[in-house]
mmCIF file of C-alpha atoms in Angstrom:
data_model
loop_
_atom_site.group_PDB
_atom_site.id
_atom_site.type_symbol
_atom_site.label_atom_id
_atom_site.label_comp_id
_atom_site.label_asym_id
_atom_site.label_seq_id
_atom_site.Cartn_x
_atom_site.Cartn_y
_atom_site.Cartn_z
ATOM 1 C CA ASP A 1 4.974 20.513 8.552
ATOM 2 C CA ALA A 2 3.676 19.164 11.544
ATOM 3 C CA GLY A 3 7.618 18.175 13.075
ATOM 4 C CA ILE A 4 6.983 14.386 12.794
ATOM 5 C CA THR A 5 9.580 12.715 11.452
ATOM 6 C CA GLN A 6 10.284 8.597 10.863
ATOM 7 C CA SER A 7 13.126 6.762 10.531
ATOM 8 C CA PRO A 8 14.372 4.507 8.884
ATOM 9 C CA ARG A 9 12.681 5.571 5.476
ATOM 10 C CA HIS A 10 13.455 2.843 4.227
ATOM 11 C CA LYS A 11 14.202 -0.633 5.279
ATOM 12 C CA VAL A 12 14.669 -4.184 3.725
ATOM 13 C CA THR A 13 14.966 -6.957 5.747
ATOM 14 C CA GLU A 14 14.749 -10.720 5.724
ATOM 15 C CA THR A 15 12.124 -13.165 7.384
ATOM 16 C CA GLY A 16 13.130 -13.580 11.281
ATOM 17 C CA THR A 17 14.867 -10.295 11.906
ATOM 18 C CA PRO A 18 13.531 -7.951 14.029
ATOM 19 C CA VAL A 19 12.655 -4.435 12.896
ATOM 20 C CA THR A 20 11.925 -1.117 15.007
ATOM 21 C CA LEU A 21 10.316 1.747 12.925
ATOM 22 C CA ARG A 22 10.723 5.148 15.179
ATOM 23 C CA CYS A 23 8.425 8.178 15.249
ATOM 24 C CA HIS A 24 9.823 11.562 16.420
ATOM 25 C CA GLN A 25 7.316 14.362 17.099
ATOM 26 C CA THR A 26 8.423 18.210 18.256
ATOM 27 C CA GLU A 27 4.493 19.345 18.505
ATOM 28 C CA ASN A 28 3.957 17.906 22.190
ATOM 29 C CA HIS A 29 1.078 16.023 21.009
ATOM 30 C CA ARG A 30 -1.119 13.769 23.293
ATOM 31 C CA TYR A 31 -1.843 11.390 20.579
ATOM 32 C CA MET A 32 -0.284 9.622 18.812
ATOM 33 C CA TYR A 33 -0.724 6.563 15.421
ATOM 34 C CA TRP A 34 0.935 3.853 13.696
ATOM 35 C CA TYR A 35 -0.544 3.141 10.058
ATOM 36 C CA ARG A 36 0.419 0.597 7.558
ATOM 37 C CA GLN A 37 -0.954 1.124 4.121
ATOM 38 C CA ASP A 38 -1.287 -1.746 1.332
ATOM 39 C CA PRO A 39 -3.034 -1.558 -2.128
ATOM 40 C CA GLY A 40 -6.781 -1.980 -2.334
ATOM 41 C CA HIS A 41 -6.751 -1.155 1.597
ATOM 42 C CA GLY A 42 -6.049 2.359 2.376
ATOM 43 C CA LEU A 43 -4.500 2.640 5.578
ATOM 44 C CA ARG A 44 -5.392 0.642 8.454
ATOM 45 C CA LEU A 45 -4.620 1.052 12.381
ATOM 46 C CA ILE A 46 -2.251 -0.808 14.246
ATOM 47 C CA HIS A 47 -1.367 0.662 17.252
ATOM 48 C CA TYR A 48 -2.533 3.977 18.762
ATOM 49 C CA SER A 49 -0.828 5.910 22.130
ATOM 50 C CA TYR A 50 -2.894 8.653 24.381
ATOM 51 C CA GLY A 51 0.127 9.037 26.469
ATOM 52 C CA VAL A 52 3.089 7.995 27.681
ATOM 53 C CA LYS A 53 3.313 4.704 28.457
ATOM 54 C CA ASP A 54 -0.215 4.298 27.586
ATOM 55 C CA THR A 55 -0.707 2.607 24.164
ATOM 56 C CA ASP A 56 -3.914 0.356 22.736
ATOM 57 C CA LYS A 57 -4.514 -2.017 19.539
ATOM 58 C CA GLY A 58 -6.080 -0.947 16.548
ATOM 59 C CA GLU A 59 -7.598 -3.169 14.171
ATOM 60 C CA VAL A 60 -4.425 -5.017 12.103
ATOM 61 C CA SER A 61 -2.233 -5.037 15.553
ATOM 62 C CA ASP A 62 -0.908 -8.764 15.302
ATOM 63 C CA GLY A 63 2.494 -8.979 14.997
ATOM 64 C CA TYR A 64 3.078 -5.718 16.385
ATOM 65 C CA SER A 65 4.114 -4.008 19.404
ATOM 66 C CA VAL A 66 4.616 -0.639 20.540
ATOM 67 C CA SER A 67 6.180 1.965 23.163
ATOM 68 C CA ARG A 68 5.733 4.909 24.283
ATOM 69 C CA SER A 69 8.760 5.983 26.866
ATOM 70 C CA LYS A 70 8.712 9.537 25.915
ATOM 71 C CA THR A 71 6.157 11.992 24.504
ATOM 72 C CA GLU A 72 7.838 12.336 21.699
ATOM 73 C CA ASP A 73 8.821 9.091 20.764
ATOM 74 C CA PHE A 74 6.871 6.281 19.487
ATOM 75 C CA LEU A 75 8.198 3.034 18.472
ATOM 76 C CA LEU A 76 6.432 0.634 15.908
ATOM 77 C CA THR A 77 8.529 -3.029 17.034
ATOM 78 C CA LEU A 78 8.186 -6.133 14.421
ATOM 79 C CA GLU A 79 9.292 -9.033 16.747
ATOM 80 C CA SER A 80 9.637 -11.278 13.443
ATOM 81 C CA ALA A 81 9.245 -9.400 10.412
ATOM 82 C CA THR A 82 7.398 -11.673 7.718
ATOM 83 C CA SER A 83 6.844 -10.948 4.375
ATOM 84 C CA SER A 84 3.075 -9.970 4.642
ATOM 85 C CA GLN A 85 4.002 -6.886 6.944
ATOM 86 C CA THR A 86 6.072 -5.673 3.554
ATOM 87 C CA SER A 87 4.103 -2.449 3.484
ATOM 88 C CA VAL A 88 4.861 1.628 3.858
ATOM 89 C CA TYR A 89 4.569 2.347 7.574
ATOM 90 C CA PHE A 90 3.138 6.225 8.791
ATOM 91 C CA CYS A 91 3.341 7.772 11.699
ATOM 92 C CA ALA A 92 0.656 10.512 13.093
ATOM 93 C CA ILE A 93 -0.415 12.337 15.424
ATOM 94 C CA SER A 94 -3.857 14.278 16.532
ATOM 95 C CA ALA A 95 -3.865 18.287 15.119
ATOM 96 C CA GLY A 96 -7.208 18.989 16.963
ATOM 97 C CA ARG A 97 -8.796 18.644 20.501
ATOM 98 C CA ASP A 98 -11.570 16.914 19.641
ATOM 99 C CA THR A 99 -12.013 17.240 15.597
ATOM 100 C CA GLY A 100 -9.705 13.847 14.632
ATOM 101 C CA GLU A 101 -8.241 15.543 11.893
ATOM 102 C CA LEU A 102 -4.386 14.184 11.802
ATOM 103 C CA PHE A 103 -0.882 15.614 10.569
ATOM 104 C CA PHE A 104 0.644 12.672 9.098
ATOM 105 C CA GLY A 105 4.709 11.443 8.702
ATOM 106 C CA GLU A 106 6.625 11.270 5.228
ATOM 107 C CA GLY A 107 6.395 7.381 5.996
ATOM 108 C CA SER A 108 9.062 4.127 6.264
ATOM 109 C CA ARG A 109 8.778 1.677 3.413
ATOM 110 C CA LEU A 110 9.687 -1.569 4.287
ATOM 111 C CA THR A 111 10.676 -4.647 2.507
ATOM 112 C CA VAL A 112 10.874 -8.152 4.711
ATOM 113 C CA LEU A 113 12.197 -10.497 1.978
ATOM 114 C CA ALA B 1 -17.223 1.131 14.672
ATOM 115 C CA GLN B 2 -17.141 2.927 11.207
ATOM 116 C CA SER B 3 -16.122 2.446 7.923
ATOM 117 C CA VAL B 4 -15.953 3.993 4.514
ATOM 118 C CA THR B 5 -15.481 2.879 0.910
ATOM 119 C CA GLN B 6 -14.394 4.365 -2.320
ATOM 120 C CA LEU B 7 -16.481 2.899 -4.827
ATOM 121 C CA ASP B 8 -13.765 4.027 -7.484
ATOM 122 C CA SER B 9 -10.528 2.694 -7.354
ATOM 123 C CA GLN B 10 -8.970 5.034 -10.429
ATOM 124 C CA VAL B 11 -10.638 7.510 -12.476
ATOM 125 C CA PRO B 12 -8.941 8.614 -15.664
ATOM 126 C CA VAL B 13 -9.681 12.082 -16.674
ATOM 127 C CA PHE B 14 -8.206 14.720 -18.883
ATOM 128 C CA GLU B 15 -6.874 17.867 -17.884
ATOM 129 C CA GLU B 16 -9.403 20.941 -17.626
ATOM 130 C CA ALA B 17 -12.370 18.310 -17.097
ATOM 131 C CA PRO B 18 -14.454 18.055 -14.183
ATOM 132 C CA VAL B 19 -14.086 15.339 -11.725
ATOM 133 C CA GLU B 20 -16.047 13.404 -8.930
ATOM 134 C CA LEU B 21 -14.479 10.943 -6.388
ATOM 135 C CA ARG B 22 -17.160 8.950 -4.658
ATOM 136 C CA CYS B 23 -17.185 8.386 -0.484
ATOM 137 C CA ASN B 24 -19.399 6.622 1.394
ATOM 138 C CA TYR B 25 -19.661 5.793 4.986
ATOM 139 C CA SER B 26 -21.119 3.908 7.727
ATOM 140 C CA SER B 27 -21.406 4.566 11.252
ATOM 141 C CA SER B 28 -23.767 5.004 14.469
ATOM 142 C CA VAL B 29 -22.728 7.951 15.628
ATOM 143 C CA SER B 30 -22.163 10.908 14.232
ATOM 144 C CA VAL B 31 -18.532 11.420 12.527
ATOM 145 C CA TYR B 32 -16.444 13.423 11.242
ATOM 146 C CA LEU B 33 -15.328 13.826 7.429
ATOM 147 C CA PHE B 34 -11.738 14.000 5.585
ATOM 148 C CA TRP B 35 -10.957 13.934 2.580
ATOM 149 C CA TYR B 36 -6.767 13.285 2.207
ATOM 150 C CA VAL B 37 -4.469 13.413 -0.612
ATOM 151 C CA GLN B 38 -1.085 11.365 -1.107
ATOM 152 C CA TYR B 39 1.481 12.817 -4.209
ATOM 153 C CA PRO B 40 3.993 10.107 -4.958
ATOM 154 C CA ASN B 41 6.041 8.975 -2.618
ATOM 155 C CA GLN B 42 4.738 11.542 0.468
ATOM 156 C CA GLY B 43 2.974 11.879 3.343
ATOM 157 C CA LEU B 44 -0.900 12.223 3.578
ATOM 158 C CA GLN B 45 -1.914 16.068 3.461
ATOM 159 C CA LEU B 46 -5.323 16.968 4.571
ATOM 160 C CA LEU B 47 -7.557 18.442 1.346
ATOM 161 C CA LEU B 48 -10.409 19.552 2.787
ATOM 162 C CA LYS B 49 -12.867 18.677 6.303
ATOM 163 C CA TYR B 50 -16.316 18.715 7.297
ATOM 164 C CA LEU B 51 -17.274 18.373 11.243
ATOM 165 C CA SER B 52 -20.826 20.514 11.696
ATOM 166 C CA GLY B 53 -22.796 23.600 9.806
ATOM 167 C CA SER B 54 -22.870 24.128 6.217
ATOM 168 C CA THR B 55 -22.659 21.426 4.208
ATOM 169 C CA LEU B 56 -20.765 22.497 1.250
ATOM 170 C CA VAL B 57 -16.796 22.131 2.301
ATOM 171 C CA LYS B 58 -13.885 24.068 0.475
ATOM 172 C CA GLY B 59 -10.653 23.013 0.729
ATOM 173 C CA ILE B 60 -7.475 23.478 -0.709
ATOM 174 C CA ASN B 61 -6.172 23.559 -4.733
ATOM 175 C CA GLY B 62 -10.061 24.118 -5.547
ATOM 176 C CA PHE B 63 -11.276 20.687 -4.181
ATOM 177 C CA GLU B 64 -14.851 20.708 -2.206
ATOM 178 C CA ALA B 65 -16.984 18.683 -0.836
ATOM 179 C CA GLU B 66 -20.692 17.766 -0.188
ATOM 180 C CA PHE B 67 -21.965 16.096 2.833
ATOM 181 C CA ASN B 68 -24.864 14.134 2.771
ATOM 182 C CA LYS B 69 -26.387 13.042 5.635
ATOM 183 C CA SER B 70 -29.497 10.798 4.234
ATOM 184 C CA GLN B 71 -27.131 9.388 1.735
ATOM 185 C CA THR B 72 -24.433 8.811 4.276
ATOM 186 C CA SER B 73 -22.373 10.220 1.239
ATOM 187 C CA PHE B 74 -18.990 12.882 1.200
ATOM 188 C CA HIS B 75 -18.215 12.991 -2.385
ATOM 189 C CA LEU B 76 -15.108 15.547 -3.740
ATOM 190 C CA ARG B 77 -15.097 17.630 -7.012
ATOM 191 C CA LYS B 78 -13.056 19.690 -8.593
ATOM 192 C CA PRO B 79 -14.807 21.973 -11.381
ATOM 193 C CA SER B 80 -11.537 21.252 -13.455
ATOM 194 C CA VAL B 81 -8.615 19.521 -12.607
ATOM 195 C CA HIS B 82 -4.570 19.945 -13.485
ATOM 196 C CA ILE B 83 -1.783 17.315 -14.322
ATOM 197 C CA SER B 84 -0.801 18.164 -11.142
ATOM 198 C CA ASP B 85 -3.881 17.111 -9.496
ATOM 199 C CA THR B 86 -2.514 13.315 -10.549
ATOM 200 C CA ALA B 87 -2.406 11.855 -7.092
ATOM 201 C CA GLU B 88 -3.925 9.250 -4.612
ATOM 202 C CA TYR B 89 -7.385 10.606 -2.475
ATOM 203 C CA PHE B 90 -8.358 8.749 0.579
ATOM 204 C CA CYS B 91 -11.950 9.565 2.381
ATOM 205 C CA ALA B 92 -11.741 9.156 6.203
ATOM 206 C CA VAL B 93 -14.571 9.423 9.493
ATOM 207 C CA SER B 94 -13.815 10.040 13.130
ATOM 208 C CA PRO B 95 -16.908 9.748 15.279
ATOM 209 C CA SER B 96 -17.689 13.601 16.730
ATOM 210 C CA MET B 97 -17.335 12.193 19.924
ATOM 211 C CA ASP B 98 -14.521 11.992 21.862
ATOM 212 C CA THR B 99 -14.050 8.186 22.313
ATOM 213 C CA GLY B 100 -10.679 8.638 23.609
ATOM 214 C CA ARG B 101 -9.766 6.848 20.680
ATOM 215 C CA ARG B 102 -9.623 9.592 17.899
ATOM 216 C CA ALA B 103 -8.477 7.456 15.405
ATOM 217 C CA LEU B 104 -9.119 7.684 11.588
ATOM 218 C CA THR B 105 -11.132 5.367 9.483
ATOM 219 C CA PHE B 106 -10.085 5.448 6.173
ATOM 220 C CA GLY B 107 -11.258 4.234 2.255
ATOM 221 C CA SER B 108 -8.772 2.129 0.259
ATOM 222 C CA GLY B 109 -8.366 5.448 -1.934
ATOM 223 C CA THR B 110 -8.996 6.656 -5.402
ATOM 224 C CA ARG B 111 -6.259 7.277 -7.800
ATOM 225 C CA LEU B 112 -7.411 10.289 -9.548
ATOM 226 C CA GLN B 113 -5.270 10.174 -12.981
ATOM 227 C CA VAL B 114 -5.028 13.494 -15.113
ATOM 228 C CA GLN B 115 -3.723 13.652 -19.070
ATOM 229 C CA PRO B 116 -3.433 16.108 -21.374
#
């Protein structure tokens, strides 16, 4: 158990509404990540953080923003949700110093109607 | 930048038969390689990883993978599968030099379906 908690685990919302997903870790790891998982695409990186208030974009960042005001929390926000953002979202933390290995949360399933 | 190709989206196999899940990667720099498994409605769990050294890597649940630098491949194998191995398997890479991002790039996944 890597000490990662995602909330909410399931959410249904309507197009145009804001949505925030939360990732909480108890491991005090510096690096945190948000990925989305879609059939046929595997996992794609949305945003990542390398410290408090230090964040950067991944490959599919359009329509998403993130914030990290505390080491333990990494928030993913959809300012105005669209149906194309229906997906399963995974938070991850970097496990090893230089190995690239990641530990993943259980995922948050978001449905945008 | 790195990319990963998993050629087989689904692999059906009978219980106790051997299986190979294929993974090819592309990268201009040296990489670390990983296989993750995802059981239904769960997160991803590390099966095994190649960082350096022996090209044959053994992981959990009887899986192993072989790194082939000349063919840029990292195929996953198991000599005898069980029903409980039914899951989705993801190959992933990251640059071996610390670029500061340390993110993994994933393939599209292979769904292993073990039939009785």
